[in-house]
Tab-separated table of C-alpha atoms and ligand atoms in Angstrom:
chain	number	residue	atom	x	y	z
A	1321	MET	CA	98.018	88.179	103.372
A	1322	GLU	CA	101.123	88.911	105.504
A	1323	ARG	CA	101.001	92.607	106.495
A	1324	LYS	CA	104.779	93.049	106.646
A	1325	VAL	CA	107.389	92.652	103.970
A	1326	THR	CA	111.196	93.104	103.721
A	1327	ILE	CA	111.842	95.444	100.905
A	1328	ARG	CA	113.902	93.457	98.480
A	1329	SER	CA	117.732	93.891	98.561
A	1330	THR	CA	117.475	95.924	101.777
A	1331	ASP	CA	117.125	95.123	105.523
A	1332	LEU	CA	114.060	97.344	105.836
A	1333	THR	CA	111.030	95.373	107.097
A	1334	VAL	CA	107.842	97.483	106.930
A	1335	THR	CA	104.072	97.330	106.581
A	1336	LYS	CA	103.193	96.666	102.991
A	1337	VAL	CA	100.866	99.683	103.147
A	1338	GLY	CA	102.979	102.619	104.063
A	1339	LEU	CA	102.078	106.352	104.197
A	1340	GLY	CA	102.754	109.064	101.653
A	1341	THR	CA	103.202	112.357	103.496
A	1342	ASN	CA	103.149	115.052	100.807
A	1343	ALA	CA	99.949	116.333	102.467
A	1344	VAL	CA	101.669	116.455	105.914
A	1345	GLY	CA	102.770	120.102	106.145
A	1346	GLY	CA	101.874	120.160	102.494
A	1347	GLN	CA	100.107	123.464	102.187
A	1348	LYS	CA	102.135	123.995	99.003
A	1349	TYR	CA	99.946	121.312	97.220
A	1350	TYR	CA	96.809	121.533	99.360
A	1351	PRO	CA	95.952	124.996	100.621
A	1352	ASN	CA	93.253	123.806	103.047
A	1353	ILE	CA	95.524	121.431	104.951
A	1354	THR	CA	97.042	122.461	108.327
A	1355	ASP	CA	99.999	121.300	110.146
A	1356	GLU	CA	97.657	119.880	112.801
A	1357	ASP	CA	95.923	117.731	110.129
A	1358	GLY	CA	99.370	116.389	109.324
A	1359	ARG	CA	100.158	115.570	112.937
A	1360	ARG	CA	96.788	113.738	113.195
A	1361	VAL	CA	97.585	111.570	110.178
A	1362	LEU	CA	100.936	110.692	111.608
A	1363	HIS	CA	99.476	109.808	115.035
A	1364	ALA	CA	96.896	107.607	113.218
A	1365	ALA	CA	99.712	105.855	111.339
A	1366	LEU	CA	101.478	105.208	114.718
A	1367	GLU	CA	98.188	103.936	116.265
A	1368	TYR	CA	97.475	101.614	113.368
A	1369	GLY	CA	101.058	100.429	112.980
A	1370	VAL	CA	101.640	101.887	109.534
A	1371	ASP	CA	105.397	102.066	109.808
A	1372	PHE	CA	106.796	103.045	106.350
A	1373	TRP	CA	106.634	106.799	105.879
A	1374	ASP	CA	107.553	108.511	102.615
A	1375	THR	CA	108.531	112.211	102.791
A	1376	ALA	CA	110.799	114.639	100.915
A	1377	PHE	CA	112.674	117.880	101.323
A	1378	THR	CA	110.221	119.562	98.929
A	1379	TYR	CA	107.055	118.597	100.781
A	1380	GLY	CA	106.281	121.924	102.531
A	1381	PRO	CA	109.121	122.462	101.529
A	1382	LYS	CA	110.849	121.123	104.679
A	1383	ARG	CA	107.659	121.126	106.625
A	1384	SER	CA	106.694	117.448	106.138
A	1385	GLU	CA	110.107	116.318	107.426
A	1386	GLU	CA	109.961	118.759	110.284
A	1387	ILE	CA	106.524	117.598	111.513
A	1388	ILE	CA	107.666	113.989	111.211
A	1389	GLY	CA	110.672	114.735	113.307
A	1390	GLU	CA	108.642	116.556	115.860
A	1391	VAL	CA	106.016	113.735	116.178
A	1392	LEU	CA	108.596	110.967	116.394
A	1393	GLU	CA	110.639	112.763	119.023
A	1394	LYS	CA	107.611	113.628	121.168
A	1395	THR	CA	106.247	110.060	121.004
A	1396	LYS	CA	109.725	108.495	121.191
A	1397	LYS	CA	108.784	106.294	118.237
A	1398	ARG	CA	111.722	107.026	115.933
A	1399	ASN	CA	112.854	103.409	115.953
A	1400	ASP	CA	109.294	102.082	115.248
A	1401	VAL	CA	109.141	103.832	111.872
A	1402	VAL	CA	111.084	103.437	108.663
A	1403	ILE	CA	111.604	106.806	107.111
A	1404	ALA	CA	112.101	107.329	103.385
A	1405	THR	CA	113.017	110.859	102.314
A	1406	LYS	CA	114.262	112.414	99.101
A	1407	ALA	CA	116.166	115.471	97.832
A	1408	ALA	CA	117.285	117.153	94.605
A	1409	HIS	CA	115.180	120.298	94.555
A	1410	GLN	CA	117.301	123.434	95.076
A	1411	TYR	CA	115.645	126.843	95.358
A	1412	ILE	CA	117.755	129.673	94.039
A	1413	GLY	CA	115.712	132.722	94.676
A	1414	LYS	CA	112.407	131.913	93.062
A	1415	GLU	CA	113.933	129.513	90.676
A	1416	ARG	CA	113.839	125.767	91.275
A	1417	VAL	CA	116.541	123.510	89.822
A	1418	PHE	CA	117.452	119.849	90.418
A	1419	ASN	CA	120.864	119.063	91.777
A	1420	ASN	CA	122.493	115.666	92.055
A	1421	HIS	CA	125.974	116.806	92.763
A	1422	PRO	CA	127.592	114.506	95.412
A	1423	LYS	CA	128.336	117.566	97.629
A	1424	PHE	CA	124.705	118.759	97.337
A	1425	LEU	CA	123.404	115.315	98.234
A	1426	ARG	CA	125.639	114.972	101.280
A	1427	GLN	CA	124.422	118.338	102.548
A	1428	ALA	CA	120.845	117.352	101.819
A	1429	VAL	CA	121.210	114.216	103.869
A	1430	GLU	CA	122.834	116.211	106.748
A	1431	GLU	CA	120.033	118.802	106.764
A	1432	ALA	CA	117.224	116.151	106.437
A	1433	LEU	CA	118.759	114.289	109.519
A	1434	LYS	CA	118.338	117.605	111.472
A	1435	ARG	CA	114.735	118.162	110.337
A	1436	LEU	CA	113.843	114.618	111.076
A	1437	ARG	CA	115.544	114.739	114.486
A	1438	THR	CA	117.335	111.500	113.866
A	1439	ASP	CA	120.859	110.223	113.172
A	1440	TYR	CA	119.917	107.881	110.372
A	1441	ILE	CA	117.574	107.877	107.403
A	1442	ASP	CA	116.262	104.412	106.361
A	1443	LEU	CA	115.918	105.019	102.666
A	1444	PHE	CA	117.247	108.109	100.844
A	1445	TYR	CA	116.243	108.836	97.241
A	1446	ILE	CA	117.500	111.197	94.662
A	1447	HIS	CA	114.140	112.815	94.045
A	1448	TYR	CA	114.719	113.935	90.399
A	1449	PRO	CA	117.643	113.594	87.979
A	1450	ASP	CA	119.667	116.743	87.143
A	1451	GLU	CA	121.153	117.095	83.643
A	1452	THR	CA	124.818	117.272	84.458
A	1453	THR	CA	125.910	114.880	87.340
A	1454	PRO	CA	126.976	111.379	86.274
A	1455	LYS	CA	124.485	109.260	88.039
A	1456	TYR	CA	127.064	106.685	89.341
A	1457	GLU	CA	128.924	109.530	91.004
A	1458	ALA	CA	125.735	110.670	92.707
A	1459	ILE	CA	125.026	107.174	93.840
A	1460	GLY	CA	128.682	106.706	94.833
A	1461	GLU	CA	128.226	109.541	97.362
A	1462	LEU	CA	125.141	107.796	98.713
A	1463	LYS	CA	127.045	104.578	99.057
A	1464	LYS	CA	129.618	106.395	101.161
A	1465	LEU	CA	126.783	107.832	103.333
A	1466	LYS	CA	125.500	104.273	103.613
A	1467	ASP	CA	128.824	102.974	104.699
A	1468	GLU	CA	128.953	105.820	107.278
A	1469	GLY	CA	125.632	104.680	108.704
A	1470	LYS	CA	123.772	107.864	107.829
A	1471	ILE	CA	121.405	106.106	105.385
A	1472	ARG	CA	120.369	102.467	105.261
A	1473	ALA	CA	119.235	102.118	101.607
A	1474	ILE	CA	119.534	103.950	98.331
A	1475	GLY	CA	116.811	105.036	95.997
A	1476	VAL	CA	116.183	107.044	92.903
A	1477	SER	CA	112.995	108.601	91.592
A	1478	ASN	CA	111.735	109.895	88.257
A	1479	PHE	CA	114.866	108.665	86.499
A	1480	SER	CA	114.690	107.564	82.851
A	1481	LEU	CA	115.816	104.004	82.069
A	1482	ALA	CA	119.194	105.358	80.792
A	1483	GLN	CA	119.653	107.370	84.043
A	1484	LEU	CA	118.611	104.316	86.158
A	1485	LYS	CA	121.105	102.075	84.354
A	1486	GLU	CA	123.843	104.724	84.951
A	1487	ALA	CA	122.957	105.047	88.549
A	1488	ASN	CA	122.942	101.334	89.064
A	1489	ARG	CA	126.333	100.765	87.349
A	1490	ASP	CA	127.779	99.417	90.519
A	1491	GLY	CA	124.619	97.674	91.702
A	1492	TYR	CA	123.970	100.020	94.611
A	1493	VAL	CA	120.372	101.113	93.853
A	1494	ASN	CA	117.885	99.396	96.143
A	1495	VAL	CA	114.539	101.135	95.245
A	1496	TYR	CA	113.063	102.970	92.338
A	1497	GLN	CA	110.023	105.270	92.890
A	1498	GLY	CA	107.954	106.291	89.888
A	1499	GLU	CA	104.477	107.316	88.923
A	1500	TYR	CA	102.317	104.290	88.394
A	1501	ASN	CA	98.608	103.564	88.910
A	1502	LEU	CA	95.614	102.011	87.119
A	1503	LEU	CA	95.411	105.126	84.868
A	1504	ASP	CA	99.120	105.239	83.997
A	1505	ARG	CA	101.093	102.086	83.577
A	1506	SER	CA	103.623	103.465	81.234
A	1507	LEU	CA	106.609	102.438	83.403
A	1508	GLU	CA	105.791	98.809	82.668
A	1509	LYS	CA	107.449	99.288	79.239
A	1510	ASP	CA	111.041	99.742	80.418
A	1511	ILE	CA	111.647	100.719	84.110
A	1512	ILE	CA	109.690	97.979	85.774
A	1513	PRO	CA	111.345	95.092	83.742
A	1514	TYR	CA	114.674	96.573	84.628
A	1515	THR	CA	113.874	96.782	88.360
A	1516	LEU	CA	112.675	93.196	88.368
A	1517	LYS	CA	115.816	91.965	86.560
A	1518	HIS	CA	118.106	93.842	88.926
A	1519	ASN	CA	116.258	93.087	92.249
A	1520	ILE	CA	115.324	96.806	92.696
A	1521	SER	CA	112.020	97.393	94.615
A	1522	PHE	CA	109.567	99.430	92.579
A	1523	VAL	CA	107.454	101.850	94.663
A	1524	PRO	CA	104.460	103.349	92.797
A	1525	TYR	CA	103.614	106.948	93.580
A	1526	PHE	CA	100.251	108.591	93.025
A	1527	PRO	CA	98.611	105.145	93.587
A	1528	PHE	CA	95.207	106.848	93.591
A	1529	ALA	CA	96.231	109.196	90.761
A	1530	SER	CA	95.984	111.985	93.491
A	1531	GLY	CA	92.622	110.702	94.858
A	1532	ILE	CA	90.422	110.018	91.861
A	1533	LEU	CA	90.901	106.207	92.073
A	1534	ALA	CA	89.982	106.127	95.756
A	1535	GLY	CA	86.297	106.473	94.696
A	1536	LYS	CA	84.759	109.408	96.509
A	1537	TYR	CA	84.719	112.076	93.789
A	1538	ASP	CA	81.841	112.742	91.460
A	1539	ARG	CA	81.055	115.149	88.565
A	1540	HIS	CA	80.321	117.916	91.116
A	1541	THR	CA	83.572	117.592	93.087
A	1542	THR	CA	85.565	120.769	93.169
A	1543	PHE	CA	89.034	121.571	94.552
A	1544	PRO	CA	90.153	124.807	96.278
A	1545	GLU	CA	92.272	127.366	94.471
A	1546	GLY	CA	95.956	126.315	94.632
A	1547	ASP	CA	95.160	122.639	94.972
A	1548	LEU	CA	97.603	120.466	93.007
A	1549	ARG	CA	94.802	118.572	91.276
A	1550	LEU	CA	93.563	121.675	89.386
A	1551	LYS	CA	96.742	121.535	87.307
A	1552	LYS	CA	96.299	117.875	86.266
A	1553	PRO	CA	94.850	116.744	83.005
A	1554	GLN	CA	92.877	113.789	84.519
A	1555	PHE	CA	90.914	116.289	86.683
A	1556	GLN	CA	89.848	118.392	83.675
A	1557	GLY	CA	86.508	118.247	81.806
A	1558	GLU	CA	85.692	115.151	79.800
A	1559	SER	CA	88.880	113.339	80.922
A	1560	PHE	CA	87.735	113.699	84.541
A	1561	PHE	CA	84.210	112.376	83.701
A	1562	GLU	CA	85.587	109.386	81.721
A	1563	THR	CA	87.768	108.384	84.644
A	1564	LEU	CA	84.865	108.757	87.019
A	1565	GLU	CA	82.899	106.299	84.903
A	1566	LYS	CA	85.733	103.742	85.095
A	1567	VAL	CA	85.867	104.264	88.853
A	1568	GLU	CA	82.190	103.489	89.000
A	1569	LYS	CA	82.914	100.080	87.375
A	1570	LEU	CA	85.659	99.558	89.895
A	1571	LYS	CA	83.255	100.359	92.653
A	1572	ARG	CA	80.883	97.584	91.441
A	1573	ILE	CA	83.806	95.124	91.444
A	1574	ALA	CA	84.679	96.250	95.051
A	1575	LYS	CA	81.065	95.785	96.108
A	1576	GLU	CA	80.844	92.369	94.762
A	1577	LYS	CA	84.026	91.426	96.655
A	1578	GLY	CA	82.762	93.111	99.798
A	1579	VAL	CA	85.770	95.520	100.103
A	1580	ASP	CA	86.189	99.275	99.824
A	1581	VAL	CA	87.431	100.597	96.525
A	1582	ALA	CA	90.590	102.474	97.861
A	1583	PRO	CA	92.187	99.340	99.514
A	1584	LEU	CA	91.178	97.303	96.462
A	1585	VAL	CA	93.254	99.538	94.228
A	1586	LEU	CA	96.263	99.201	96.552
A	1587	ALA	CA	95.796	95.516	96.656
A	1588	VAL	CA	96.070	95.275	92.862
A	1589	TYR	CA	99.575	96.884	93.102
A	1590	LEU	CA	100.601	94.690	96.043
A	1591	HIS	CA	100.025	91.627	93.878
A	1592	HIS	CA	102.490	92.980	91.314
A	1593	ASP	CA	105.844	91.033	91.165
A	1594	ALA	CA	107.880	94.314	91.089
A	1595	ILE	CA	106.126	95.916	94.086
A	1596	ASP	CA	106.793	95.287	97.786
A	1597	VAL	CA	105.157	98.362	99.311
A	1598	VAL	CA	102.676	101.153	98.553
A	1599	ILE	CA	102.676	104.656	99.918
A	1600	PRO	CA	99.079	106.090	99.589
A	1601	GLY	CA	98.807	109.704	100.650
A	1602	ALA	CA	96.313	110.497	103.327
A	1603	LYS	CA	94.786	113.698	104.619
A	1604	ARG	CA	92.647	112.167	107.399
A	1605	PRO	CA	93.215	109.380	109.967
A	1606	GLU	CA	90.229	107.271	108.605
A	1607	GLN	CA	92.043	107.060	105.263
A	1608	VAL	CA	95.169	105.692	106.930
A	1609	LYS	CA	93.029	103.035	108.608
A	1610	GLN	CA	91.061	102.079	105.474
A	1611	ASN	CA	94.101	101.913	103.236
A	1612	LEU	CA	95.846	99.484	105.618
A	1613	SER	CA	93.263	96.916	104.959
A	1614	ALA	CA	94.600	96.527	101.456
A	1615	ALA	CA	97.230	94.009	102.787
A	1616	ASP	CA	94.304	91.683	103.684
A	1617	ILE	CA	92.736	91.582	100.265
A	1618	MET	CA	93.538	88.496	98.151
A	1619	LEU	CA	92.979	88.743	94.435
A	1620	SER	CA	92.952	86.025	91.728
A	1621	LYS	CA	94.697	86.544	88.369
A	1622	GLU	CA	91.215	86.833	86.789
A	1623	GLU	CA	90.117	89.561	89.278
A	1624	ILE	CA	93.285	91.523	88.647
A	1625	ALA	CA	92.784	91.202	84.858
A	1626	ALA	CA	89.268	92.438	85.130
A	1627	ILE	CA	90.340	95.456	87.107
A	1628	TYR	CA	93.071	96.319	84.559
A	1629	GLN	CA	90.583	95.843	81.761
A	1630	THR	CA	88.258	98.428	83.337
A	1631	PHE	CA	91.037	101.003	82.783
A	1632	ALA	CA	92.353	99.804	79.418
B	1040	LIG	P1	97.762	109.486	96.020
B	1040	LIG	O1	98.209	108.607	96.960
B	1040	LIG	O2	97.387	109.017	94.580
B	1040	LIG	O3	96.322	110.134	96.512
B	1040	LIG	C1	96.230	110.491	97.867
B	1040	LIG	C2	94.864	111.181	98.099
B	1040	LIG	O4	93.836	110.232	97.891
B	1040	LIG	C3	94.744	111.563	99.607
B	1040	LIG	O5	95.408	112.769	99.861
B	1040	LIG	C4	93.262	111.659	99.672
B	1040	LIG	O6	92.855	112.909	99.041
B	1040	LIG	C5	92.783	110.479	98.871
B	1040	LIG	N1	92.629	109.258	99.632
B	1040	LIG	C6	93.605	108.489	100.235
B	1040	LIG	N2	93.073	107.468	100.918
B	1040	LIG	C7	91.799	107.497	100.650
B	1040	LIG	C8	90.692	106.633	101.047
B	1040	LIG	N3	90.895	105.487	101.771
B	1040	LIG	N4	89.492	106.926	100.652
B	1040	LIG	C9	89.249	108.024	99.910
B	1040	LIG	N5	90.241	108.940	99.499
B	1040	LIG	C10	91.447	108.629	99.913
B	1040	LIG	O7	98.555	110.838	95.823
B	1040	LIG	P2	99.807	111.385	96.660
B	1040	LIG	O8	99.516	111.432	98.075
B	1040	LIG	O9	100.177	112.613	96.038
B	1040	LIG	O10	100.929	110.308	96.348
B	1040	LIG	C11	101.340	109.356	97.268
B	1040	LIG	C12	102.672	109.584	97.863
B	1040	LIG	O11	103.640	109.369	96.862
B	1040	LIG	C13	102.895	111.022	98.287
B	1040	LIG	O12	102.324	111.323	99.497
B	1040	LIG	C14	104.437	111.092	98.219
B	1040	LIG	O13	104.898	110.589	99.429
B	1040	LIG	C15	104.734	110.201	97.010
B	1040	LIG	N6	104.999	110.961	95.767
B	1040	LIG	C16	106.276	110.912	95.248
B	1040	LIG	C17	106.533	111.589	94.156
B	1040	LIG	C18	107.949	111.596	93.496
B	1040	LIG	O14	108.217	112.436	92.625
B	1040	LIG	N7	108.762	110.595	93.930
B	1040	LIG	C19	105.575	112.446	93.486
B	1040	LIG	C20	104.298	112.422	94.033
B	1040	LIG	C21	103.995	111.737	95.243
B	1040	LIG	P3	91.447	113.588	99.388
B	1040	LIG	O15	91.099	113.381	100.791
B	1040	LIG	O16	91.794	115.069	98.987
B	1040	LIG	O17	90.441	113.046	98.438
């Protein structure tokens, strides 16, 4: 399979297998991860040519963008990487709110540019919807930023169908990012059909459901205090064990095909009509390398159906 793709309705040409960076500087989610671990992952991505990096203000917060900016400046590789970032989180004291006000978004873009040490962001998403801003006004401001050359494409994430429709009133939304994986395909009901119809690229987040689909956990796996996964239902008790059994079946399919299970999962998504790119998270260089091989895995309709059936 071709390793590169142009994300539909944009001029962004990237590796189909990108990199999710919420573990880069992401001590907020993963207490055992250091900044140096994050730098190593980014250097690995540069070495293997993984050139679509997904970050956000709230990863760290700020730290993921800062480390990306630092690494790209030091290596002089800014123009070799397509950066997607997001904003909406606003911290007021200890309280966190979402803000989509045009003024807030403009300021968020300006601040992200500084942290990323660049003068353009390739893809800027509204990370979460707020309850008050008309979505076409929020997107209208992003269109202005696009016309000014500060961002190259416009995305939204975690919007409901109604919010997406309102955001895309003038046809300016290029990318939708939403939770989607073999365990949770609920966005196929409404969001994905809309994105297909309107030529919006659908980017699935949590492609490994935070790691469980990548095939290395077992009944004895534990996570450190403060780890994001301790809060997730699919990592608790019976639900965790049931998913592990399904992943065992997936491992058998991977073995028969002679591939590793993590890239096999990503390959399933890459065969979906709505999906151009995937953004698996990685904590170690070898994960970046292994995930990249997903773009080389060809699957028949029957094989894809069998994999979906495993998780039905
Ligand atoms: P994920 O991609 O489902 O899982 C990533 C984890 O899987 C890694 O941290 C690693 O964890 C494990 N892994 C990755 N490759 C592996 C391999 N080859 N073999 C074995 N294990 C492997 O979860 P995620 O990183 O949270 O999500 C992906 C990206 O989506 C994020 O980085 C972020 O950019 C984006 N995201 C966006 C939103 C949003 O609201 N828009 C929300 C969440 C995430 P271990 O090493 O600990 O097992």
